CSV table of C-alpha atoms in Angstrom, one decimal:
chain,number,residue,atom,x,y,z
A,487,MET,CA,-175.6,-30.7,-104.5
A,488,ASN,CA,-175.3,-34.2,-106.0
A,489,TRP,CA,-178.5,-35.9,-104.9
A,490,LYS,CA,-177.5,-39.2,-106.6
A,491,LYS,CA,-174.5,-39.6,-104.4
A,492,ALA,CA,-176.6,-38.5,-101.3
A,493,PHE,CA,-179.1,-41.3,-102.0
A,494,GLN,CA,-176.3,-43.8,-102.7
A,495,LEU,CA,-174.7,-43.0,-99.3
A,496,GLY,CA,-178.1,-43.2,-97.6
A,497,PHE,CA,-178.8,-46.6,-99.2
A,498,VAL,CA,-175.3,-47.9,-98.1
A,499,TYR,CA,-176.1,-46.7,-94.6
A,500,VAL,CA,-179.4,-48.6,-94.6
A,501,GLY,CA,-177.9,-51.7,-96.2
A,502,SER,CA,-175.1,-51.8,-93.6
A,503,VAL,CA,-177.5,-51.7,-90.6
A,504,VAL,CA,-180.1,-54.3,-91.8
A,505,GLY,CA,-179.2,-57.9,-91.6
A,506,ALA,CA,-180.6,-61.3,-90.8
A,507,GLY,CA,-182.3,-60.2,-87.6
A,508,PHE,CA,-183.8,-57.2,-89.2
A,509,ALA,CA,-185.0,-58.9,-92.4
A,510,THR,CA,-186.7,-61.8,-90.5
A,511,GLY,CA,-188.4,-59.4,-88.1
A,512,ARG,CA,-186.9,-61.0,-85.0
A,513,GLU,CA,-184.7,-58.0,-84.2
A,514,ILE,CA,-187.6,-55.6,-84.6
A,515,VAL,CA,-189.7,-57.6,-82.3
A,516,GLU,CA,-187.0,-57.8,-79.6
A,517,PHE,CA,-186.2,-54.1,-79.6
A,518,PHE,CA,-189.5,-52.5,-80.5
A,519,SER,CA,-192.7,-54.5,-81.2
A,520,LYS,CA,-192.7,-56.4,-77.8
A,521,PHE,CA,-193.5,-53.0,-76.2
A,522,GLY,CA,-196.7,-52.6,-78.2
A,523,SER,CA,-197.6,-49.0,-79.1
A,524,LEU,CA,-194.6,-47.8,-77.2
A,525,GLY,CA,-192.6,-49.5,-79.8
A,526,ILE,CA,-193.7,-46.7,-82.3
A,527,LEU,CA,-192.3,-44.1,-80.0
A,528,GLY,CA,-189.1,-46.1,-79.6
A,529,ILE,CA,-188.8,-46.3,-83.4
A,530,ALA,CA,-189.3,-42.6,-83.8
A,531,ILE,CA,-186.5,-42.0,-81.2
A,532,ALA,CA,-184.2,-44.5,-82.9
A,533,GLY,CA,-184.9,-43.0,-86.3
A,534,LEU,CA,-184.0,-39.5,-85.2
A,535,CYS,CA,-180.9,-40.9,-83.5
A,536,PHE,CA,-179.9,-42.7,-86.7
A,537,ILE,CA,-180.2,-39.4,-88.6
A,538,TYR,CA,-178.2,-37.4,-86.0
A,539,PHE,CA,-175.5,-39.8,-85.1
A,540,GLY,CA,-175.0,-41.0,-88.7
A,541,LYS,CA,-174.4,-37.5,-89.9
A,542,LYS,CA,-172.3,-36.5,-86.8
A,543,MET,CA,-170.0,-39.5,-87.3
A,544,MET,CA,-169.4,-38.9,-91.0
A,545,LEU,CA,-168.9,-35.2,-90.5
A,546,LEU,CA,-166.4,-35.9,-87.7
A,547,ALA,CA,-164.6,-38.3,-89.9
A,548,LEU,CA,-164.2,-35.6,-92.5
A,549,ARG,CA,-163.1,-33.0,-89.9
A,550,VAL,CA,-160.3,-35.2,-88.5
A,551,ARG,CA,-159.6,-36.9,-91.9
A,552,ALA,CA,-160.2,-40.4,-90.4
A,553,GLU,CA,-160.0,-43.0,-93.3
A,554,ASN,CA,-161.3,-46.0,-91.3
A,555,TYR,CA,-162.9,-46.9,-87.9
A,556,TYR,CA,-159.6,-47.3,-86.2
A,557,GLU,CA,-158.5,-43.7,-86.9
A,558,LEU,CA,-161.9,-42.3,-85.8
A,559,ASN,CA,-161.9,-44.3,-82.6
A,560,GLN,CA,-158.4,-43.0,-81.9
A,561,TYR,CA,-159.9,-39.5,-81.9
A,562,ILE,CA,-163.0,-40.3,-80.0
A,563,PHE,CA,-161.6,-42.6,-77.3
A,564,GLY,CA,-158.0,-41.3,-77.2
A,565,PRO,CA,-154.8,-43.1,-77.9
A,566,PHE,CA,-154.9,-45.1,-74.6
A,567,PHE,CA,-158.3,-46.7,-74.9
A,568,ALA,CA,-158.6,-46.8,-78.7
A,569,PRO,CA,-156.5,-50.0,-79.3
A,570,LEU,CA,-158.7,-52.0,-76.9
A,571,ILE,CA,-161.9,-50.5,-78.5
A,572,ASN,CA,-160.7,-51.4,-82.0
A,573,ILE,CA,-159.8,-54.9,-81.0
A,574,VAL,CA,-163.3,-55.5,-79.5
A,575,MET,CA,-164.9,-53.9,-82.6
A,576,SER,CA,-162.9,-55.9,-85.0
A,577,VAL,CA,-163.8,-59.1,-83.2
A,578,MET,CA,-167.5,-58.1,-83.2
A,579,LEU,CA,-167.4,-57.3,-87.0
A,580,ILE,CA,-165.8,-60.7,-87.7
A,581,GLY,CA,-168.3,-62.5,-85.3
A,582,VAL,CA,-171.4,-60.8,-86.7
A,583,THR,CA,-170.1,-61.5,-90.3
A,584,ALA,CA,-169.7,-65.2,-89.3
A,585,VAL,CA,-173.3,-65.3,-88.0
A,586,MET,CA,-174.5,-63.6,-91.3
A,587,LEU,CA,-172.5,-66.1,-93.4
A,588,SER,CA,-174.0,-69.0,-91.5
A,589,GLY,CA,-177.5,-67.4,-92.0
A,590,ALA,CA,-176.9,-67.1,-95.7
A,591,GLY,CA,-176.1,-70.8,-96.0
A,592,SER,CA,-179.2,-71.7,-93.9
A,593,ILE,CA,-181.5,-69.9,-96.4
A,594,PHE,CA,-180.2,-72.3,-99.1
A,595,GLU,CA,-180.4,-75.3,-96.9
A,596,GLU,CA,-183.8,-74.7,-95.1
A,597,GLN,CA,-185.8,-72.8,-97.7
A,598,LEU,CA,-184.3,-73.8,-101.1
A,599,GLU,CA,-183.5,-77.4,-100.2
A,600,SER,CA,-179.9,-76.9,-101.4
A,601,SER,CA,-176.5,-77.4,-99.7
A,602,LYS,CA,-175.6,-75.0,-96.9
A,603,PHE,CA,-172.0,-75.1,-98.1
A,604,PHE,CA,-173.1,-74.0,-101.6
A,605,GLY,CA,-174.9,-71.1,-100.1
A,606,VAL,CA,-171.9,-70.0,-98.1
A,607,LEU,CA,-169.5,-70.5,-101.0
A,608,LEU,CA,-171.7,-68.5,-103.4
A,609,THR,CA,-171.9,-65.7,-100.8
A,610,ILE,CA,-168.1,-65.6,-100.4
A,611,ILE,CA,-167.6,-65.6,-104.2
A,612,LEU,CA,-170.1,-62.8,-104.7
A,613,GLY,CA,-168.6,-60.9,-101.7
A,614,LEU,CA,-165.1,-61.1,-103.1
A,615,ILE,CA,-166.3,-59.8,-106.5
A,616,VAL,CA,-168.0,-56.8,-104.8
A,617,LEU,CA,-164.9,-56.2,-102.7
A,618,VAL,CA,-162.6,-56.1,-105.8
A,619,VAL,CA,-164.9,-53.7,-107.6
A,620,GLY,CA,-164.7,-51.5,-104.4
A,621,THR,CA,-167.1,-48.8,-103.3
A,622,LYS,CA,-169.0,-48.9,-106.6
A,623,GLY,CA,-169.8,-52.6,-106.0
A,624,LEU,CA,-171.0,-51.8,-102.5
A,625,VAL,CA,-173.2,-49.0,-103.8
A,626,PHE,CA,-174.6,-51.2,-106.7
A,627,VAL,CA,-175.7,-54.0,-104.3
A,628,ASN,CA,-177.4,-51.5,-101.9
A,629,MET,CA,-179.1,-49.7,-104.8
A,630,ILE,CA,-180.9,-53.0,-105.5
A,631,ILE,CA,-181.5,-54.3,-102.0
A,632,VAL,CA,-182.7,-51.2,-100.2
A,633,PRO,CA,-185.5,-50.2,-102.6
A,634,LEU,CA,-186.7,-53.8,-102.5
A,635,LEU,CA,-186.7,-53.6,-98.7
A,636,ILE,CA,-188.7,-50.4,-98.7
A,637,LEU,CA,-191.2,-51.8,-101.3
A,638,CYS,CA,-191.7,-55.1,-99.4
A,639,SER,CA,-192.1,-53.5,-96.0
A,640,LEU,CA,-194.6,-50.9,-97.2
A,641,LEU,CA,-196.6,-53.5,-99.2
A,642,LEU,CA,-196.9,-55.8,-96.1
A,643,ALA,CA,-197.9,-52.8,-93.9
A,644,ILE,CA,-200.6,-51.8,-96.4
A,645,LEU,CA,-201.9,-55.4,-96.7
A,646,SER,CA,-202.0,-55.8,-92.9
A,647,ILE,CA,-204.5,-52.9,-92.7
A,648,GLY,CA,-207.0,-55.6,-93.9
A,649,PHE,CA,-206.8,-57.3,-90.5
A,650,PRO,CA,-210.1,-56.7,-88.6
A,651,GLU,CA,-208.3,-55.5,-85.5
A,652,PHE,CA,-205.5,-53.6,-87.2
A,653,VAL,CA,-205.9,-50.3,-85.3
A,654,VAL,CA,-206.5,-52.0,-82.0
A,655,LYS,CA,-203.3,-54.1,-82.4
A,656,VAL,CA,-201.2,-51.0,-83.4
A,657,ARG,CA,-202.5,-49.0,-80.4
A,658,GLU,CA,-202.3,-51.9,-77.9
A,659,VAL,CA,-200.0,-51.7,-74.9
A,660,GLU,CA,-200.3,-54.0,-71.9
A,661,ARG,CA,-198.5,-51.7,-69.4
A,662,VAL,CA,-196.1,-48.8,-69.6
A,663,ASN,CA,-192.6,-50.2,-69.7
A,664,TRP,CA,-189.9,-47.6,-69.8
A,665,GLN,CA,-187.4,-50.2,-71.0
A,666,PHE,CA,-188.5,-49.2,-74.5
A,667,LEU,CA,-186.3,-46.1,-74.2
A,668,SER,CA,-183.1,-48.0,-73.3
A,669,SER,CA,-184.0,-50.6,-75.9
A,670,ALA,CA,-184.1,-47.9,-78.6
A,671,PHE,CA,-180.8,-46.3,-77.6
A,672,ALA,CA,-179.1,-49.8,-77.3
A,673,TYR,CA,-180.3,-50.6,-80.8
A,674,VAL,CA,-178.9,-47.4,-82.3
A,675,GLY,CA,-175.7,-47.6,-80.3
A,676,PHE,CA,-174.9,-51.1,-81.4
A,677,ASN,CA,-175.6,-50.4,-85.1
A,678,VAL,CA,-174.0,-47.0,-85.4
A,679,THR,CA,-170.9,-48.2,-83.7
A,680,LEU,CA,-170.6,-51.1,-86.1
A,681,VAL,CA,-171.7,-49.2,-89.2
A,682,GLN,CA,-168.8,-46.7,-88.8
A,683,ALA,CA,-166.7,-49.4,-90.5
A,684,VAL,CA,-168.5,-48.6,-93.7
A,685,LEU,CA,-169.6,-44.9,-93.3
A,686,VAL,CA,-166.2,-43.5,-92.3
A,687,PRO,CA,-164.3,-44.6,-95.5
A,688,ALA,CA,-167.4,-43.8,-97.6
A,689,ALA,CA,-167.6,-40.2,-96.2
A,690,ILE,CA,-163.9,-39.7,-96.8
A,691,GLU,CA,-164.3,-40.9,-100.4
A,692,ILE,CA,-167.2,-38.5,-101.0
A,693,ASP,CA,-165.5,-35.7,-99.2
A,694,ASP,CA,-168.4,-33.3,-99.3
A,695,GLU,CA,-170.2,-32.1,-96.2
A,696,ARG,CA,-173.5,-31.4,-97.9
A,697,ILE,CA,-173.7,-34.8,-99.5
A,698,VAL,CA,-172.8,-36.5,-96.1
A,699,ARG,CA,-175.5,-34.5,-94.3
A,700,ALA,CA,-178.1,-35.4,-96.9
A,701,GLY,CA,-177.0,-39.1,-97.0
A,702,GLY,CA,-177.2,-39.4,-93.3
A,703,THR,CA,-180.7,-37.9,-93.2
A,704,ILE,CA,-181.9,-40.1,-96.1
A,705,GLY,CA,-180.5,-43.3,-94.5
A,706,GLY,CA,-181.9,-42.5,-91.0
A,707,PHE,CA,-185.3,-41.6,-92.4
A,708,ILE,CA,-185.5,-44.8,-94.5
A,709,LEU,CA,-184.5,-46.9,-91.4
A,710,MET,CA,-187.3,-45.2,-89.4
A,711,LEU,CA,-189.8,-45.8,-92.2
A,712,VAL,CA,-188.9,-49.5,-92.7
A,713,LEU,CA,-188.9,-50.1,-88.9
A,714,LEU,CA,-192.3,-48.5,-88.5
A,715,SER,CA,-193.9,-50.3,-91.4
A,716,SER,CA,-192.5,-53.6,-90.3
A,717,HIS,CA,-193.7,-52.9,-86.7
A,718,VAL,CA,-197.3,-52.3,-87.7
A,719,THR,CA,-197.2,-55.6,-89.7
A,720,LEU,CA,-195.6,-57.7,-86.9
A,721,VAL,CA,-197.9,-56.6,-84.1
A,722,GLN,CA,-200.8,-58.1,-86.0
A,723,LEU,CA,-199.3,-61.6,-85.3
A,724,PRO,CA,-200.6,-63.1,-82.0
A,725,ASP,CA,-197.7,-64.1,-79.6
A,726,VAL,CA,-195.2,-62.6,-82.0
A,727,GLU,CA,-192.3,-63.2,-79.6
A,728,ARG,CA,-192.5,-67.0,-79.9
A,729,PHE,CA,-191.7,-67.0,-83.7
A,730,GLN,CA,-188.1,-67.2,-84.8
A,731,ILE,CA,-188.9,-65.7,-88.3
A,732,PRO,CA,-192.1,-63.7,-87.6
A,733,MET,CA,-191.9,-61.8,-90.9
A,734,ALA,CA,-192.0,-65.0,-92.9
A,735,VAL,CA,-195.2,-66.0,-91.1
A,736,MET,CA,-196.8,-62.7,-92.0
A,737,VAL,CA,-195.7,-63.0,-95.7
A,738,LYS,CA,-197.3,-66.4,-95.9
A,739,GLN,CA,-200.5,-65.0,-94.5
A,740,LEU,CA,-200.6,-61.7,-96.5
A,741,ALA,CA,-198.8,-62.5,-99.8
A,742,PRO,CA,-197.8,-66.1,-100.2
A,743,SER,CA,-197.1,-65.6,-103.8
A,744,LEU,CA,-194.3,-63.2,-102.8
A,745,PHE,CA,-192.6,-65.6,-100.5
A,746,PHE,CA,-189.6,-66.2,-102.8
A,747,LEU,CA,-189.2,-62.5,-103.3
A,748,PHE,CA,-189.1,-62.2,-99.5
A,749,LEU,CA,-186.4,-64.8,-99.4
A,750,PHE,CA,-184.4,-62.9,-102.0
A,751,MET,CA,-184.8,-59.8,-99.9
A,752,VAL,CA,-183.7,-61.6,-96.7
A,753,TYR,CA,-180.6,-63.0,-98.5
A,754,GLY,CA,-179.9,-59.5,-100.0
A,755,GLU,CA,-180.0,-57.9,-96.6
A,756,ILE,CA,-177.7,-60.5,-95.1
A,757,PHE,CA,-175.4,-60.1,-98.1
A,758,SER,CA,-175.3,-56.3,-97.9
A,759,SER,CA,-174.4,-56.5,-94.2
A,760,ILE,CA,-171.6,-59.1,-94.9
A,761,ILE,CA,-170.0,-57.0,-97.6
A,762,GLY,CA,-170.3,-53.8,-95.5
A,763,ASN,CA,-168.5,-55.5,-92.6
A,764,ILE,CA,-165.8,-57.0,-94.9
A,765,TYR,CA,-165.4,-53.7,-96.7
A,766,GLY,CA,-164.8,-51.9,-93.4
A,767,LEU,CA,-162.3,-54.5,-92.2
A,768,GLU,CA,-160.5,-54.4,-95.6
A,769,ARG,CA,-160.2,-50.7,-95.4
A,770,PHE,CA,-158.7,-50.9,-91.9
A,771,ILE,CA,-156.3,-53.7,-92.7
A,772,GLY,CA,-155.4,-52.4,-96.1
A,773,LYS,CA,-154.2,-49.1,-94.5
A,774,SER,CA,-151.4,-51.1,-92.7
A,775,ILE,CA,-150.6,-53.9,-95.2
A,776,ALA,CA,-149.9,-53.3,-98.9
A,777,VAL,CA,-152.0,-56.3,-100.2
A,778,HIS,CA,-154.6,-56.4,-102.9
A,779,PRO,CA,-158.2,-56.1,-101.5
A,780,PHE,CA,-159.0,-59.6,-102.9
A,781,TRP,CA,-156.5,-61.3,-100.7
A,782,ILE,CA,-157.5,-59.3,-97.6
A,783,GLY,CA,-161.1,-60.2,-98.3
A,784,PHE,CA,-160.3,-63.8,-98.9
A,785,PHE,CA,-158.4,-64.1,-95.6
A,786,ILE,CA,-161.3,-62.4,-93.7
A,787,PHE,CA,-163.9,-64.7,-95.4
A,788,LEU,CA,-161.7,-67.7,-94.6
A,789,ILE,CA,-161.6,-66.8,-90.9
A,790,THR,CA,-165.4,-66.0,-90.7
A,791,TYR,CA,-166.2,-69.3,-92.5
A,792,PHE,CA,-164.3,-71.4,-89.9
A,793,ILE,CA,-165.7,-69.4,-87.0
A,794,SER,CA,-169.2,-70.0,-88.4
A,795,ARG,CA,-168.7,-73.7,-88.1
A,796,ILE,CA,-167.6,-73.8,-84.5
A,797,ASP,CA,-169.5,-73.1,-81.2
A,798,TYR,CA,-168.4,-69.6,-80.4
A,799,SER,CA,-171.6,-68.6,-78.5
A,800,VAL,CA,-169.6,-68.3,-75.3
A,801,LEU,CA,-167.3,-65.7,-76.9
A,802,LEU,CA,-170.1,-63.7,-78.4
A,803,GLY,CA,-172.1,-64.0,-75.2
A,804,ALA,CA,-169.3,-62.4,-73.3
A,805,LEU,CA,-168.6,-59.7,-76.0
A,806,TYR,CA,-172.2,-58.6,-76.8
A,807,PRO,CA,-172.8,-57.1,-73.3
A,808,LEU,CA,-169.3,-55.5,-73.3
A,809,PHE,CA,-169.9,-54.1,-76.8
A,810,GLY,CA,-173.3,-52.9,-75.8
A,811,TYR,CA,-171.8,-50.7,-73.0
A,812,LEU,CA,-169.0,-49.6,-75.4
A,813,SER,CA,-171.7,-48.6,-78.0
A,814,LEU,CA,-173.5,-46.4,-75.5
A,815,ILE,CA,-170.2,-44.8,-74.4
A,816,PHE,CA,-169.4,-44.3,-78.2
A,817,LEU,CA,-172.7,-42.4,-78.7
A,818,LEU,CA,-172.1,-40.2,-75.6
A,819,LEU,CA,-168.6,-39.3,-76.7
A,820,LEU,CA,-169.8,-38.7,-80.3
A,821,LEU,CA,-172.5,-36.4,-78.9
A,822,LEU,CA,-169.9,-34.4,-77.0
A,823,LYS,CA,-167.4,-34.1,-79.8
């Protein structure tokens, strides 16, 4: 059993799930923390689902020898529905990447008083370098970012224990809202469906069921740990839902000297999601077109850059609900396979 490869796969899993919404805390608040103590139960359910469905998806990819998300979806949805599913998924991957790219530029503009264009350009250049290096580059980035994510989230959770009403806030729940269950499944469905773009080719490259099982378990457990530690930190913030970047507020309160480390972590999480999405798209496109990965990546980045500069909120607003339903269907079919 190669535990090094298992941890690398687990870290790639985590790095592909986390992004701007996760790093800033906004995503965690919307899906879990707004439900109070029920959010902890939601996180536990989500964590177990990440472990189960992450492993199931990669093992299924090995079984049917699917080399990218297109081939796996052909098996799961069938030849009739798969083309439509893959079109929607490709558009979502590009759309989410465009949002992330814009977010990376915003960090430079709003927090570092630099040019947004410089931030976007730097991200594209670094992304192309990682893409040319291949899977090793993807692993290298996540081996840096994910341990930093774990360290920062645990440190903030430990420091938040110092709040006088820490236990009260963690146990607090205004009323029983069963929506926490659907919220947990929706969160898992959306992320697992998108992350297949990375995990399917990664599983095929490793081609070892034991490593895939261990990697899925490690990745799912880390996601549950980070979600839980971030949740107990965020619930200490009064009216947490009104903040756009609640985690930044907590960092300034608990460890202001670590604020720039926090910014680096946020950028790193955004970057890991960007390269994960681009990697998955490149593996899909590269299967059909004999072009060097650099040029495929360059073309995808060019598209996402221009999309990030226009108002495409209507398109995403229409696709997000549709993709949400497709994600739940994907989980159900994956469960039955």
